[in-house]
Coordinates of C-alpha atoms and ligand atoms in Angstrom, one line a residue:
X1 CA -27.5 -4.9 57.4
X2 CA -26.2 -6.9 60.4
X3 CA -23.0 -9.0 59.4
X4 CA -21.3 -11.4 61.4
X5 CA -18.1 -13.1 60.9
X6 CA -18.0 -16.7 59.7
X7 CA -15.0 -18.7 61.4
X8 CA -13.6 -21.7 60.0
X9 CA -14.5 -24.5 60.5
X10 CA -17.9 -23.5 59.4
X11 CA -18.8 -25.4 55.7
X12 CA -19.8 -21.7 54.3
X13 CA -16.1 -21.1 54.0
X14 CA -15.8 -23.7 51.2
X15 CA -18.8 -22.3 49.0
X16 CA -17.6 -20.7 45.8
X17 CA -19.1 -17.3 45.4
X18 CA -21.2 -16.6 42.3
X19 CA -20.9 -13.9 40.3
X20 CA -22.6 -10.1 40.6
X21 CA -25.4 -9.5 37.7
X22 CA -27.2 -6.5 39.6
X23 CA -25.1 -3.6 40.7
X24 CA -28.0 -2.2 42.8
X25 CA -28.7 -1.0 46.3
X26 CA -28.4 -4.7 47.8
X27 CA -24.7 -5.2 46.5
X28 CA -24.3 -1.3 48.2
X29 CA -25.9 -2.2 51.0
X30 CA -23.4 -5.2 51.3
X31 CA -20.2 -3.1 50.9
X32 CA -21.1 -0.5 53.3
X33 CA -21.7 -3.4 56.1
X34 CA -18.5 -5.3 55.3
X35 CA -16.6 -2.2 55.8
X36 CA -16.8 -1.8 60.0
X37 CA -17.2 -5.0 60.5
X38 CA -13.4 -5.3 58.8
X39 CA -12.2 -2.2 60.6
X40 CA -13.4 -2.9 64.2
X41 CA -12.1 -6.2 63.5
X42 CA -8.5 -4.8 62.4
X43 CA -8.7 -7.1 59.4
X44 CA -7.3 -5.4 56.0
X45 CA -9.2 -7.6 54.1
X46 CA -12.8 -8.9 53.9
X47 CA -14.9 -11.2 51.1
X48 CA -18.4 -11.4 51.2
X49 CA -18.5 -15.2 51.9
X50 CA -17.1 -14.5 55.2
X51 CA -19.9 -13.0 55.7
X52 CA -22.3 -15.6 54.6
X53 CA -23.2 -13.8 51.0
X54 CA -21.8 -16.3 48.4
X55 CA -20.9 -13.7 46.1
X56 CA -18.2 -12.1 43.7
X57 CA -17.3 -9.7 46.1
X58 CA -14.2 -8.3 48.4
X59 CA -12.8 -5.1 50.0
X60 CA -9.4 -4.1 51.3
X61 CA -8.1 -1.6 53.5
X62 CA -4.1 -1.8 53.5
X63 CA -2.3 0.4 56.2
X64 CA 0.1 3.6 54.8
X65 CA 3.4 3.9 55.8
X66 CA 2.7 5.2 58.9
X67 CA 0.1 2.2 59.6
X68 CA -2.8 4.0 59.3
X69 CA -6.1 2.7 57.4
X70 CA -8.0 5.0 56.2
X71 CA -11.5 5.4 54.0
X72 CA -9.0 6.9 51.3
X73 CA -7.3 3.5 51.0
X74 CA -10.7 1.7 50.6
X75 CA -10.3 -0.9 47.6
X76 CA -13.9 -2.4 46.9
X77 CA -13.9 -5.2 44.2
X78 CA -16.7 -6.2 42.4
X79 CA -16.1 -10.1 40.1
X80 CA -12.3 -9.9 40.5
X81 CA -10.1 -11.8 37.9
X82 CA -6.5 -12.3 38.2
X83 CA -5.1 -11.9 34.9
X84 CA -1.6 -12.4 35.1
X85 CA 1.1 -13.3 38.1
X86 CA 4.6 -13.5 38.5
X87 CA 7.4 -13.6 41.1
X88 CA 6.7 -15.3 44.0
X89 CA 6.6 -14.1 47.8
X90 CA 6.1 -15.4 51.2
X91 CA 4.1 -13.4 54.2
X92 CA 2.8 -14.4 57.4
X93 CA -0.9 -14.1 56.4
X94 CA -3.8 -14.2 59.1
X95 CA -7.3 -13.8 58.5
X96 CA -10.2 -12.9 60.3
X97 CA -12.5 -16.5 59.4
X98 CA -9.5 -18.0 61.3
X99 CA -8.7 -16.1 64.5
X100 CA -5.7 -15.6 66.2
X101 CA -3.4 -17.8 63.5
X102 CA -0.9 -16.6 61.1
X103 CA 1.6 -18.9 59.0
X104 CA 4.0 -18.1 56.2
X105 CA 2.2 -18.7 52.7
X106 CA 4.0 -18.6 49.4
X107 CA 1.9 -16.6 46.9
X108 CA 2.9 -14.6 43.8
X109 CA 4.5 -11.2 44.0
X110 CA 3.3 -9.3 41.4
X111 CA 0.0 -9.8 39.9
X112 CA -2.7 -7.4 37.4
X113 CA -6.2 -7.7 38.0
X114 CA -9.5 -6.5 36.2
X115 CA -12.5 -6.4 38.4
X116 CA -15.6 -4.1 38.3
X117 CA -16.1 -1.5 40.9
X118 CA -19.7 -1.0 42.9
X119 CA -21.5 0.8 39.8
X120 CA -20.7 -2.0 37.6
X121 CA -17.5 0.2 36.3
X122 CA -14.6 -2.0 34.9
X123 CA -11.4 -1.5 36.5
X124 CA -7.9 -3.2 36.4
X125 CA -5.0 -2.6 39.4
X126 CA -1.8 -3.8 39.1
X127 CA -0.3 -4.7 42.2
X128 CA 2.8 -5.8 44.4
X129 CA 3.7 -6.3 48.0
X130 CA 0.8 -6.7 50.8
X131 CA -1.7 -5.4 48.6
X132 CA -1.0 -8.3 45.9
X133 CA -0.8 -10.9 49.0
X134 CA -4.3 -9.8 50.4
X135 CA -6.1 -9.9 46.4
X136 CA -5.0 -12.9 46.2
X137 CA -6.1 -14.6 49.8
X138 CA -9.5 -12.5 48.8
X139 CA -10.0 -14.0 45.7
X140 CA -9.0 -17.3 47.0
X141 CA -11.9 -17.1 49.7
X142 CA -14.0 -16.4 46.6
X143 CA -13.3 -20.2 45.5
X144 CA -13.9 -21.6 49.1
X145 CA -10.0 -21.9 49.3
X146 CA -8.5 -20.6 52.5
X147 CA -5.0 -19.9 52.9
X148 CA -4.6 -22.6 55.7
X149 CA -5.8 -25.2 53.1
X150 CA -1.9 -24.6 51.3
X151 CA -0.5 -25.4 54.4
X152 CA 1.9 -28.7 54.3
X153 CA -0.2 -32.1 55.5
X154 CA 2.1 -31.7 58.7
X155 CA 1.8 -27.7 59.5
X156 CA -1.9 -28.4 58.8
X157 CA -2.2 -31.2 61.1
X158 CA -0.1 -29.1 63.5
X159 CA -2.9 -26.0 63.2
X160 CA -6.0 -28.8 63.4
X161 CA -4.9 -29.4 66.9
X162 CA -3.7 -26.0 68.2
X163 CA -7.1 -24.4 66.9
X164 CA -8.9 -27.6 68.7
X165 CA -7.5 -26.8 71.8
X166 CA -7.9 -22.9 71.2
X167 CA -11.9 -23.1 70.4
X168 CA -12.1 -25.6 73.7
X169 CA -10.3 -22.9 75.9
X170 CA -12.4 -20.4 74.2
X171 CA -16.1 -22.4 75.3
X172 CA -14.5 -23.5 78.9
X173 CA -13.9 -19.4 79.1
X174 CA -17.2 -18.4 78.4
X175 CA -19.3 -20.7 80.6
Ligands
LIG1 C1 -1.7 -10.9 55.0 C2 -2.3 -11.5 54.0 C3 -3.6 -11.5 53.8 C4 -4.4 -10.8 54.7 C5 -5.9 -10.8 54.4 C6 -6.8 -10.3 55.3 N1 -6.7 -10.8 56.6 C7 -7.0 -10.0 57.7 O1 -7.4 -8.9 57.5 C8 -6.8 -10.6 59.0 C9 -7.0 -9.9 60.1 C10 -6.9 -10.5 61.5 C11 -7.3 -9.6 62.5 C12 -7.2 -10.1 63.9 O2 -7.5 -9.3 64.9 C13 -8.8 -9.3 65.4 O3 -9.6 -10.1 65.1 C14 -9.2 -8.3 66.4 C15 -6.7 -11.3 64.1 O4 -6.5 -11.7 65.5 C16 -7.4 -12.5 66.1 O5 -8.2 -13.1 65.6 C17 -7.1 -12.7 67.6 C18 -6.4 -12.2 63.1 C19 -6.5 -11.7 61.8 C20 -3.8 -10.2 55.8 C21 -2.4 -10.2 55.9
LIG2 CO1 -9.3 -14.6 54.9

């Protein structure tokens, strides 16, 4: 399966993502693309719609102490559903629809969610730190939110026009 990258501000992005009936070879076949397209990309974190497949699902890769990603760490999520959420935390998120931009977002800290893994298997994770801050950019994507769209209307206006000017440097450097 050949997967691209969709980059904001494509109109895919807003799509919500339906959910997953059929855990067959397709939604397998899906996974195992998403995964090195998200690792040669250095992402941690990758939904399906980024990908152009409007659907229920997400992966994430979050380094170990030493930094390192590895298979091991591989979280896929099939239909996640945050259950329950509290605390609140802010991190510099970045995300691979929107290259090379990174802002402080104010999410919740701790959060539980079930979710079903790629066999149809019900799961639940409970979850704190980067890996609660990624779930919940993932799931957001899932609902066509992105995390530039909690931006204030001034930081947002601000990002509008840097990412303007990035996208024309970026065409002018490829002619
Ligand atoms: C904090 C909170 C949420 C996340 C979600 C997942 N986001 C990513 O994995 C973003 C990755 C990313 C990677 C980049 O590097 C490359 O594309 C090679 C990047 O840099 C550029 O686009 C130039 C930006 C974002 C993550 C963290
Ligand atoms: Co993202």
């Amino acid at each position: 399966m050949n997967l691209t990258i969709v980059e904001y501000p494509n109109k895919k992005l807003k799509e919500k993502s339906l959910i997953v009936e059929k855990f067959d070879s397709e939604l397998h076949k899906l996974l195992d693309a998403m995964y090195p397209i998200m690792m040669n990309t250095n992402g941690i974190g990758l939904a399906a719609i980024q990908v152009s497949h409007a659907k229920q699902v997400l992966i994430l890769n979050i380094p170990d102490e030493e930094d390192e990603q590895s298979i091991e760490n591989l979280i896929e999520m099939v239909n996640p559903v945050i259950t329950s959420s509290n605390g609140e935390s802010t991190y510099q998120e970045g995300c691979l629809s929107v290259p090379a931009f990174y802002e402080d977002i104010l999410r919740h800290e701790n959060i539980s969610v079930n979710y079903q893994d790629r066999d149809g298997n019900t799961k639940s994770i409970e979850a704190n730190g980067l890996l609660s801050i990624a779930i919940q950019h993932e799931v957001d994507h899932l609902n066509g939110i992105l995390f530039i769209d909690k931006l204030s209307y001034s930081r947002r206006k601000k990002f509008e026009k840097e990412y303007k000017r990035m996208q024309k440097e970026k065409k002018n450097s490829k002619k």
